[in-house]
Amino acid sequence: NRIQIKITYTLEFLSAFHLGTGLPNGLIDRAIARNKDGYLYVPGSTIKGVVRHRCEQLAKLYGLEANEPHTEESQRREANIRDPDIITRIFGSRFLPATLYFDDATMLEEDRAAYFDGSKPDDGIYKAKQIEERTQVSLSRRTRTAKSGRLYTSEYGIKSLRFKGQVYGIIDGLALEDEPEYNYSLLLLVAGLKSIDRIGGNKSSGAGQVTCTINDPVLVNGNSVNQRYLLELAPENLEYYKLAREMQA
């Protein structure tokens, strides 16, 4: 059962966060990702990875087959494109291209406006308010002590910033028995997206705490659906998924 969906959501950071570029920027050793206009954003690839991880955790919670990527066993099972597991149905694999797309999440307009400094937005001064700089020291995993001469400076986005993104495309999965206009893959995706609580680097030190709000309506084959309704459908139906899959085999 293949259905076309469009989900919009809002991320709100509850703590400072680091979504790095992997490159330095002047005196900054670990720069944060910015778009072409200089605003912070959350890369779609990062969101996809986090949502996939949460969906894998939920699938295992419900006793569903969920292959972890990059293992020999997962590669063998991914090749079985006739009967892929629910994670592969949502996110695709090397053998089964994904048909869902995760856009970059961009800063809300009202949050962007909060960083304008006077009447000269082009001077770039206001954009510095999006970030804070932290100087840290590298630690030795072996001795658990600071490494000599290993200070580095990182950029962090400030807490309370909000970003809006969307997931859209075709999602494949087994249809619900009582409501065939929806499928199990959609329910797991919505539950996984809603459960996001951390994004980015330095999570062990408290960075990247976030909440995800799914905005109404969710579009399913062009029809509007309340996100709360889909979230309520998820627990009882995902418990039934394994049996439903065996019955439809």
C-alpha atoms as a PDB file:
ATOM      1  CA  ASN A   1       0.000   0.000   0.000  1.00  0.00           C
ATOM      2  CA  ARG A   2       1.762   3.135  -1.227  1.00  0.00           C
ATOM      3  CA  ILE A   3       0.446   6.480  -0.034  1.00  0.00           C
ATOM      4  CA  GLN A   4       1.543  10.052  -0.647  1.00  0.00           C
ATOM      5  CA  ILE A   5       2.198  12.095   2.483  1.00  0.00           C
ATOM      6  CA  LYS A   6       3.317  15.520   3.611  1.00  0.00           C
ATOM      7  CA  ILE A   7       4.208  16.179   7.246  1.00  0.00           C
ATOM      8  CA  THR A   8       5.308  19.559   8.592  1.00  0.00           C
ATOM      9  CA  TYR A   9       6.858  19.878  12.026  1.00  0.00           C
ATOM     10  CA  THR A  10       8.507  22.388  14.355  1.00  0.00           C
ATOM     11  CA  LEU A  11      11.686  21.758  16.340  1.00  0.00           C
ATOM     12  CA  GLU A  12      12.311  23.853  19.459  1.00  0.00           C
ATOM     13  CA  PHE A  13      15.690  23.569  21.134  1.00  0.00           C
ATOM     14  CA  LEU A  14      15.622  23.425  24.926  1.00  0.00           C
ATOM     15  CA  SER A  15      19.397  23.761  25.228  1.00  0.00           C
ATOM     16  CA  ALA A  16      22.295  25.055  23.148  1.00  0.00           C
ATOM     17  CA  PHE A  17      23.051  22.816  20.155  1.00  0.00           C
ATOM     18  CA  HIS A  18      25.901  22.056  17.777  1.00  0.00           C
ATOM     19  CA  LEU A  19      25.221  20.969  14.191  1.00  0.00           C
ATOM     20  CA  GLY A  20      28.722  21.095  12.830  1.00  0.00           C
ATOM     21  CA  THR A  21      30.041  21.563   9.328  1.00  0.00           C
ATOM     22  CA  GLY A  22      33.196  19.591  10.099  1.00  0.00           C
ATOM     23  CA  LEU A  23      35.227  22.624   9.058  1.00  0.00           C
ATOM     24  CA  PRO A  24      36.867  25.514  10.924  1.00  0.00           C
ATOM     25  CA  ASN A  25      35.838  29.125  10.362  1.00  0.00           C
ATOM     26  CA  GLY A  26      38.544  31.664  11.159  1.00  0.00           C
ATOM     27  CA  LEU A  27      39.398  31.300  14.844  1.00  0.00           C
ATOM     28  CA  ILE A  28      36.509  28.872  15.353  1.00  0.00           C
ATOM     29  CA  ASP A  29      37.637  25.242  15.285  1.00  0.00           C
ATOM     30  CA  ARG A  30      34.143  23.748  15.049  1.00  0.00           C
ATOM     31  CA  ALA A  31      31.773  25.933  13.041  1.00  0.00           C
ATOM     32  CA  ILE A  32      28.009  25.466  13.036  1.00  0.00           C
ATOM     33  CA  ALA A  33      25.941  24.988   9.863  1.00  0.00           C
ATOM     34  CA  ARG A  34      24.463  28.128   8.294  1.00  0.00           C
ATOM     35  CA  ASN A  35      22.470  28.627   5.120  1.00  0.00           C
ATOM     36  CA  LYS A  36      23.436  30.992   2.300  1.00  0.00           C
ATOM     37  CA  ASP A  37      21.815  33.911   4.158  1.00  0.00           C
ATOM     38  CA  GLY A  38      23.827  33.259   7.302  1.00  0.00           C
ATOM     39  CA  TYR A  39      21.031  31.757   9.379  1.00  0.00           C
ATOM     40  CA  LEU A  40      21.301  28.521  11.328  1.00  0.00           C
ATOM     41  CA  TYR A  41      19.380  25.514  10.029  1.00  0.00           C
ATOM     42  CA  VAL A  42      18.998  21.805  10.732  1.00  0.00           C
ATOM     43  CA  PRO A  43      20.158  19.700   7.755  1.00  0.00           C
ATOM     44  CA  GLY A  44      17.554  17.317   6.384  1.00  0.00           C
ATOM     45  CA  SER A  45      20.113  14.505   6.382  1.00  0.00           C
ATOM     46  CA  THR A  46      20.618  14.995  10.130  1.00  0.00           C
ATOM     47  CA  ILE A  47      16.877  14.879  10.781  1.00  0.00           C
ATOM     48  CA  LYS A  48      16.490  11.763   8.654  1.00  0.00           C
ATOM     49  CA  GLY A  49      19.240  10.000  10.585  1.00  0.00           C
ATOM     50  CA  VAL A  50      17.756  10.912  13.969  1.00  0.00           C
ATOM     51  CA  VAL A  51      14.230   9.900  12.922  1.00  0.00           C
ATOM     52  CA  ARG A  52      15.496   6.595  11.540  1.00  0.00           C
ATOM     53  CA  HIS A  53      17.259   5.848  14.826  1.00  0.00           C
ATOM     54  CA  ARG A  54      14.093   6.606  16.801  1.00  0.00           C
ATOM     55  CA  CYS A  55      11.988   4.462  14.457  1.00  0.00           C
ATOM     56  CA  GLU A  56      14.446   1.577  14.876  1.00  0.00           C
ATOM     57  CA  GLN A  57      14.155   1.884  18.655  1.00  0.00           C
ATOM     58  CA  LEU A  58      10.355   1.921  18.517  1.00  0.00           C
ATOM     59  CA  ALA A  59      10.277  -1.023  16.107  1.00  0.00           C
ATOM     60  CA  LYS A  60      12.385  -3.089  18.508  1.00  0.00           C
ATOM     61  CA  LEU A  61      10.140  -2.011  21.388  1.00  0.00           C
ATOM     62  CA  TYR A  62       7.168  -3.486  19.528  1.00  0.00           C
ATOM     63  CA  GLY A  63       9.087  -6.626  18.615  1.00  0.00           C
ATOM     64  CA  LEU A  64       9.353  -5.762  14.921  1.00  0.00           C
ATOM     65  CA  GLU A  65      12.206  -6.674  12.620  1.00  0.00           C
ATOM     66  CA  ALA A  66      14.432  -3.618  12.333  1.00  0.00           C
ATOM     67  CA  ASN A  67      17.846  -4.002  10.772  1.00  0.00           C
ATOM     68  CA  GLU A  68      20.609  -1.686  11.885  1.00  0.00           C
ATOM     69  CA  PRO A  69      22.451  -0.193   8.896  1.00  0.00           C
ATOM     70  CA  HIS A  70      26.012  -1.103   7.909  1.00  0.00           C
ATOM     71  CA  THR A  71      26.015  -4.625   9.370  1.00  0.00           C
ATOM     72  CA  GLU A  72      26.544  -7.803   7.364  1.00  0.00           C
ATOM     73  CA  GLU A  73      23.149  -9.154   8.403  1.00  0.00           C
ATOM     74  CA  SER A  74      21.371  -5.942   7.428  1.00  0.00           C
ATOM     75  CA  GLN A  75      23.057  -5.915   4.031  1.00  0.00           C
ATOM     76  CA  ARG A  76      21.864  -9.461   3.404  1.00  0.00           C
ATOM     77  CA  ARG A  77      18.303  -8.626   4.390  1.00  0.00           C
ATOM     78  CA  GLU A  78      18.265  -5.329   2.508  1.00  0.00           C
ATOM     79  CA  ALA A  79      18.824  -7.295  -0.676  1.00  0.00           C
ATOM     80  CA  ASN A  80      15.427  -8.933  -0.146  1.00  0.00           C
ATOM     81  CA  ILE A  81      13.470  -6.178  -1.860  1.00  0.00           C
ATOM     82  CA  ARG A  82      10.365  -8.370  -2.237  1.00  0.00           C
ATOM     83  CA  ASP A  83       9.655  -8.316   1.493  1.00  0.00           C
ATOM     84  CA  PRO A  84      11.595  -5.472   3.135  1.00  0.00           C
ATOM     85  CA  ASP A  85      11.297  -4.767   6.851  1.00  0.00           C
ATOM     86  CA  ILE A  86       9.347  -1.738   8.013  1.00  0.00           C
ATOM     87  CA  ILE A  87      12.460   0.454   8.429  1.00  0.00           C
ATOM     88  CA  THR A  88      13.563  -0.206   4.844  1.00  0.00           C
ATOM     89  CA  ARG A  89      10.024   0.536   3.624  1.00  0.00           C
ATOM     90  CA  ILE A  90      10.252   3.980   5.197  1.00  0.00           C
ATOM     91  CA  PHE A  91      13.884   4.996   4.661  1.00  0.00           C
ATOM     92  CA  GLY A  92      14.974   2.824   1.739  1.00  0.00           C
ATOM     93  CA  SER A  93      18.270   1.002   1.269  1.00  0.00           C
ATOM     94  CA  ARG A  94      20.991   0.541  -1.324  1.00  0.00           C
ATOM     95  CA  PHE A  95      18.721  -1.925  -3.099  1.00  0.00           C
ATOM     96  CA  LEU A  96      15.417  -0.113  -2.595  1.00  0.00           C
ATOM     97  CA  PRO A  97      15.671   3.658  -3.188  1.00  0.00           C
ATOM     98  CA  ALA A  98      13.904   5.886  -0.678  1.00  0.00           C
ATOM     99  CA  THR A  99      10.825   7.770  -1.866  1.00  0.00           C
ATOM    100  CA  LEU A 100      10.532   9.988   1.215  1.00  0.00           C
ATOM    101  CA  TYR A 101      12.369  13.299   1.385  1.00  0.00           C
ATOM    102  CA  PHE A 102      13.467  15.257   4.448  1.00  0.00           C
ATOM    103  CA  ASP A 103      13.902  18.970   3.753  1.00  0.00           C
ATOM    104  CA  ASP A 104      16.272  21.154   5.753  1.00  0.00           C
ATOM    105  CA  ALA A 105      14.478  22.673   8.755  1.00  0.00           C
ATOM    106  CA  THR A 106      14.752  26.464   8.554  1.00  0.00           C
ATOM    107  CA  MET A 107      14.427  29.029  11.321  1.00  0.00           C
ATOM    108  CA  LEU A 108      10.931  30.398  11.912  1.00  0.00           C
ATOM    109  CA  GLU A 109      10.404  33.878  10.499  1.00  0.00           C
ATOM    110  CA  GLU A 110       9.513  35.335  13.907  1.00  0.00           C
ATOM    111  CA  ASP A 111      12.743  33.977  15.382  1.00  0.00           C
ATOM    112  CA  ARG A 112      14.746  35.366  12.482  1.00  0.00           C
ATOM    113  CA  ALA A 113      13.195  38.798  13.008  1.00  0.00           C
ATOM    114  CA  ALA A 114      14.271  38.735  16.659  1.00  0.00           C
ATOM    115  CA  TYR A 115      17.922  38.942  15.579  1.00  0.00           C
ATOM    116  CA  PHE A 116      17.685  42.115  13.463  1.00  0.00           C
ATOM    117  CA  ASP A 117      19.802  44.886  14.924  1.00  0.00           C
ATOM    118  CA  GLY A 118      18.276  48.243  14.063  1.00  0.00           C
ATOM    119  CA  SER A 119      17.443  49.083  10.462  1.00  0.00           C
ATOM    120  CA  LYS A 120      20.575  47.632   8.870  1.00  0.00           C
ATOM    121  CA  PRO A 121      20.009  43.901   8.515  1.00  0.00           C
ATOM    122  CA  ASP A 122      22.740  43.619   5.898  1.00  0.00           C
ATOM    123  CA  ASP A 123      25.552  44.496   8.281  1.00  0.00           C
ATOM    124  CA  GLY A 124      25.371  41.004   9.801  1.00  0.00           C
ATOM    125  CA  ILE A 125      25.706  42.117  13.412  1.00  0.00           C
ATOM    126  CA  TYR A 126      22.343  40.649  14.427  1.00  0.00           C
ATOM    127  CA  LYS A 127      23.256  37.203  13.122  1.00  0.00           C
ATOM    128  CA  ALA A 128      25.916  36.819  15.801  1.00  0.00           C
ATOM    129  CA  LYS A 129      23.110  36.647  18.375  1.00  0.00           C
ATOM    130  CA  GLN A 130      22.093  33.240  17.036  1.00  0.00           C
ATOM    131  CA  ILE A 131      25.202  31.617  18.440  1.00  0.00           C
ATOM    132  CA  GLU A 132      27.409  31.351  21.479  1.00  0.00           C
ATOM    133  CA  GLU A 133      31.050  30.323  21.502  1.00  0.00           C
ATOM    134  CA  ARG A 134      32.457  27.798  23.935  1.00  0.00           C
ATOM    135  CA  THR A 135      36.108  27.018  24.502  1.00  0.00           C
ATOM    136  CA  GLN A 136      36.685  23.449  25.610  1.00  0.00           C
ATOM    137  CA  VAL A 137      39.573  21.082  26.152  1.00  0.00           C
ATOM    138  CA  SER A 138      40.107  17.656  24.615  1.00  0.00           C
ATOM    139  CA  LEU A 139      40.082  14.814  27.126  1.00  0.00           C
ATOM    140  CA  SER A 140      42.085  11.615  26.992  1.00  0.00           C
ATOM    141  CA  ARG A 141      39.777   8.598  27.018  1.00  0.00           C
ATOM    142  CA  ARG A 142      42.565   6.502  28.540  1.00  0.00           C
ATOM    143  CA  THR A 143      43.590   8.766  31.417  1.00  0.00           C
ATOM    144  CA  ARG A 144      40.367  10.829  31.656  1.00  0.00           C
ATOM    145  CA  THR A 145      42.481  13.960  31.976  1.00  0.00           C
ATOM    146  CA  ALA A 146      42.875  17.068  29.817  1.00  0.00           C
ATOM    147  CA  LYS A 147      45.287  16.846  26.908  1.00  0.00           C
ATOM    148  CA  SER A 148      48.036  19.462  26.996  1.00  0.00           C
ATOM    149  CA  GLY A 149      47.606  22.239  24.417  1.00  0.00           C
ATOM    150  CA  ARG A 150      44.335  20.836  23.084  1.00  0.00           C
ATOM    151  CA  LEU A 151      41.960  23.758  23.568  1.00  0.00           C
ATOM    152  CA  TYR A 152      39.348  24.232  20.862  1.00  0.00           C
ATOM    153  CA  THR A 153      36.471  26.636  20.293  1.00  0.00           C
ATOM    154  CA  SER A 154      33.032  25.572  19.075  1.00  0.00           C
ATOM    155  CA  GLU A 155      29.940  27.438  17.940  1.00  0.00           C
ATOM    156  CA  TYR A 156      26.583  26.524  19.445  1.00  0.00           C
ATOM    157  CA  GLY A 157      23.128  27.671  18.463  1.00  0.00           C
ATOM    158  CA  ILE A 158      21.348  29.300  21.393  1.00  0.00           C
ATOM    159  CA  LYS A 159      18.457  27.549  23.098  1.00  0.00           C
ATOM    160  CA  SER A 160      14.797  28.399  22.352  1.00  0.00           C
ATOM    161  CA  LEU A 161      15.387  28.742  18.603  1.00  0.00           C
ATOM    162  CA  ARG A 162      12.664  27.096  16.512  1.00  0.00           C
ATOM    163  CA  PHE A 163      12.920  25.502  13.087  1.00  0.00           C
ATOM    164  CA  LYS A 164      10.249  24.330  10.668  1.00  0.00           C
ATOM    165  CA  GLY A 165      10.748  21.396   8.319  1.00  0.00           C
ATOM    166  CA  GLN A 166       8.792  18.895   6.286  1.00  0.00           C
ATOM    167  CA  VAL A 167       8.821  15.271   5.220  1.00  0.00           C
ATOM    168  CA  TYR A 168       7.086  14.431   1.967  1.00  0.00           C
ATOM    169  CA  GLY A 169       6.862  11.800  -0.737  1.00  0.00           C
ATOM    170  CA  ILE A 170       5.635   8.234  -1.080  1.00  0.00           C
ATOM    171  CA  ILE A 171       5.657   5.831   1.856  1.00  0.00           C
ATOM    172  CA  ASP A 172       5.186   2.104   1.327  1.00  0.00           C
ATOM    173  CA  GLY A 173       3.766  -0.321   3.861  1.00  0.00           C
ATOM    174  CA  LEU A 174       1.054  -2.743   4.868  1.00  0.00           C
ATOM    175  CA  ALA A 175      -2.384  -1.130   5.003  1.00  0.00           C
ATOM    176  CA  LEU A 176      -4.248  -1.031   8.306  1.00  0.00           C
ATOM    177  CA  GLU A 177      -7.020  -3.598   8.330  1.00  0.00           C
ATOM    178  CA  ASP A 178      -9.690  -1.249   9.689  1.00  0.00           C
ATOM    179  CA  GLU A 179      -8.447   1.931   7.998  1.00  0.00           C
ATOM    180  CA  PRO A 180      -6.737   0.952   4.734  1.00  0.00           C
ATOM    181  CA  GLU A 181      -6.139   4.577   3.741  1.00  0.00           C
ATOM    182  CA  TYR A 182      -3.232   4.505   6.229  1.00  0.00           C
ATOM    183  CA  ASN A 183      -0.341   2.083   6.567  1.00  0.00           C
ATOM    184  CA  TYR A 184       1.862   0.872   9.408  1.00  0.00           C
ATOM    185  CA  SER A 185       4.913   2.642   8.015  1.00  0.00           C
ATOM    186  CA  LEU A 186       3.187   6.023   8.337  1.00  0.00           C
ATOM    187  CA  LEU A 187       2.283   5.338  11.965  1.00  0.00           C
ATOM    188  CA  LEU A 188       5.864   4.387  12.844  1.00  0.00           C
ATOM    189  CA  LEU A 189       7.240   7.444  11.018  1.00  0.00           C
ATOM    190  CA  VAL A 190       4.906   9.832  12.863  1.00  0.00           C
ATOM    191  CA  ALA A 191       5.700   8.211  16.223  1.00  0.00           C
ATOM    192  CA  GLY A 192       9.442   8.325  15.517  1.00  0.00           C
ATOM    193  CA  LEU A 193       9.335  11.974  14.462  1.00  0.00           C
ATOM    194  CA  LYS A 194       7.323  12.964  17.535  1.00  0.00           C
ATOM    195  CA  SER A 195       9.746  11.157  19.866  1.00  0.00           C
ATOM    196  CA  ILE A 196      12.844  13.152  18.827  1.00  0.00           C
ATOM    197  CA  ASP A 197      14.483  14.568  21.945  1.00  0.00           C
ATOM    198  CA  ARG A 198      18.146  15.143  20.973  1.00  0.00           C
ATOM    199  CA  ILE A 199      19.841  16.415  17.818  1.00  0.00           C
ATOM    200  CA  GLY A 200      23.456  17.247  17.039  1.00  0.00           C
ATOM    201  CA  GLY A 201      26.808  16.826  18.739  1.00  0.00           C
ATOM    202  CA  ASN A 202      27.877  16.879  22.385  1.00  0.00           C
ATOM    203  CA  LYS A 203      24.622  15.275  23.516  1.00  0.00           C
ATOM    204  CA  SER A 204      26.365  13.633  26.473  1.00  0.00           C
ATOM    205  CA  SER A 205      27.112  17.081  27.901  1.00  0.00           C
ATOM    206  CA  GLY A 206      23.490  18.224  27.605  1.00  0.00           C
ATOM    207  CA  ALA A 207      23.580  19.893  24.188  1.00  0.00           C
ATOM    208  CA  GLY A 208      20.911  19.420  21.545  1.00  0.00           C
ATOM    209  CA  GLN A 209      17.844  18.851  23.731  1.00  0.00           C
ATOM    210  CA  VAL A 210      14.807  19.435  21.549  1.00  0.00           C
ATOM    211  CA  THR A 211      11.074  18.916  21.263  1.00  0.00           C
ATOM    212  CA  CYS A 212       9.306  18.091  18.005  1.00  0.00           C
ATOM    213  CA  THR A 213       5.745  19.236  17.354  1.00  0.00           C
ATOM    214  CA  ILE A 214       3.962  17.746  14.345  1.00  0.00           C
ATOM    215  CA  ASN A 215       1.810  20.448  12.812  1.00  0.00           C
ATOM    216  CA  ASP A 216      -1.757  19.964  11.639  1.00  0.00           C
ATOM    217  CA  PRO A 217      -2.822  18.895   9.174  1.00  0.00           C
ATOM    218  CA  VAL A 218      -0.874  15.870   8.012  1.00  0.00           C
ATOM    219  CA  LEU A 219      -1.679  15.277   4.340  1.00  0.00           C
ATOM    220  CA  VAL A 220      -2.345  11.676   3.272  1.00  0.00           C
ATOM    221  CA  ASN A 221      -3.142  11.283  -0.434  1.00  0.00           C
ATOM    222  CA  GLY A 222      -4.214  14.925  -0.404  1.00  0.00           C
ATOM    223  CA  ASN A 223      -6.603  14.489   2.537  1.00  0.00           C
ATOM    224  CA  SER A 224      -6.099  16.326   5.833  1.00  0.00           C
ATOM    225  CA  VAL A 225      -5.587  14.211   8.943  1.00  0.00           C
ATOM    226  CA  ASN A 226      -5.114  15.327  12.545  1.00  0.00           C
ATOM    227  CA  GLN A 227      -1.645  14.385  13.778  1.00  0.00           C
ATOM    228  CA  ARG A 228      -3.015  13.409  17.200  1.00  0.00           C
ATOM    229  CA  TYR A 229      -5.298  10.860  15.568  1.00  0.00           C
ATOM    230  CA  LEU A 230      -2.335   9.185  13.845  1.00  0.00           C
ATOM    231  CA  LEU A 231      -0.341   9.182  17.087  1.00  0.00           C
ATOM    232  CA  GLU A 232      -3.262   7.528  18.885  1.00  0.00           C
ATOM    233  CA  LEU A 233      -3.467   4.849  16.186  1.00  0.00           C
ATOM    234  CA  ALA A 234       0.228   3.997  16.460  1.00  0.00           C
ATOM    235  CA  PRO A 235       0.585   1.981  19.708  1.00  0.00           C
ATOM    236  CA  GLU A 236      -2.216  -0.552  19.279  1.00  0.00           C
ATOM    237  CA  ASN A 237      -1.630  -1.035  15.555  1.00  0.00           C
ATOM    238  CA  LEU A 238       2.153  -1.391  15.741  1.00  0.00           C
ATOM    239  CA  GLU A 239       1.668  -4.151  18.318  1.00  0.00           C
ATOM    240  CA  TYR A 240      -0.430  -5.944  15.686  1.00  0.00           C
ATOM    241  CA  TYR A 241       1.975  -5.358  12.781  1.00  0.00           C
ATOM    242  CA  LYS A 242       3.941  -8.598  13.071  1.00  0.00           C
ATOM    243  CA  LEU A 243       0.765 -10.699  12.923  1.00  0.00           C
ATOM    244  CA  ALA A 244      -0.659  -8.579  10.088  1.00  0.00           C
ATOM    245  CA  ARG A 245       2.523  -9.094   8.084  1.00  0.00           C
ATOM    246  CA  GLU A 246       2.351 -12.858   8.547  1.00  0.00           C
ATOM    247  CA  MET A 247      -1.317 -12.905   7.494  1.00  0.00           C
ATOM    248  CA  GLN A 248      -0.591 -10.924   4.323  1.00  0.00           C
ATOM    249  CA  ALA A 249       2.500 -12.968   3.408  1.00  0.00           C
END
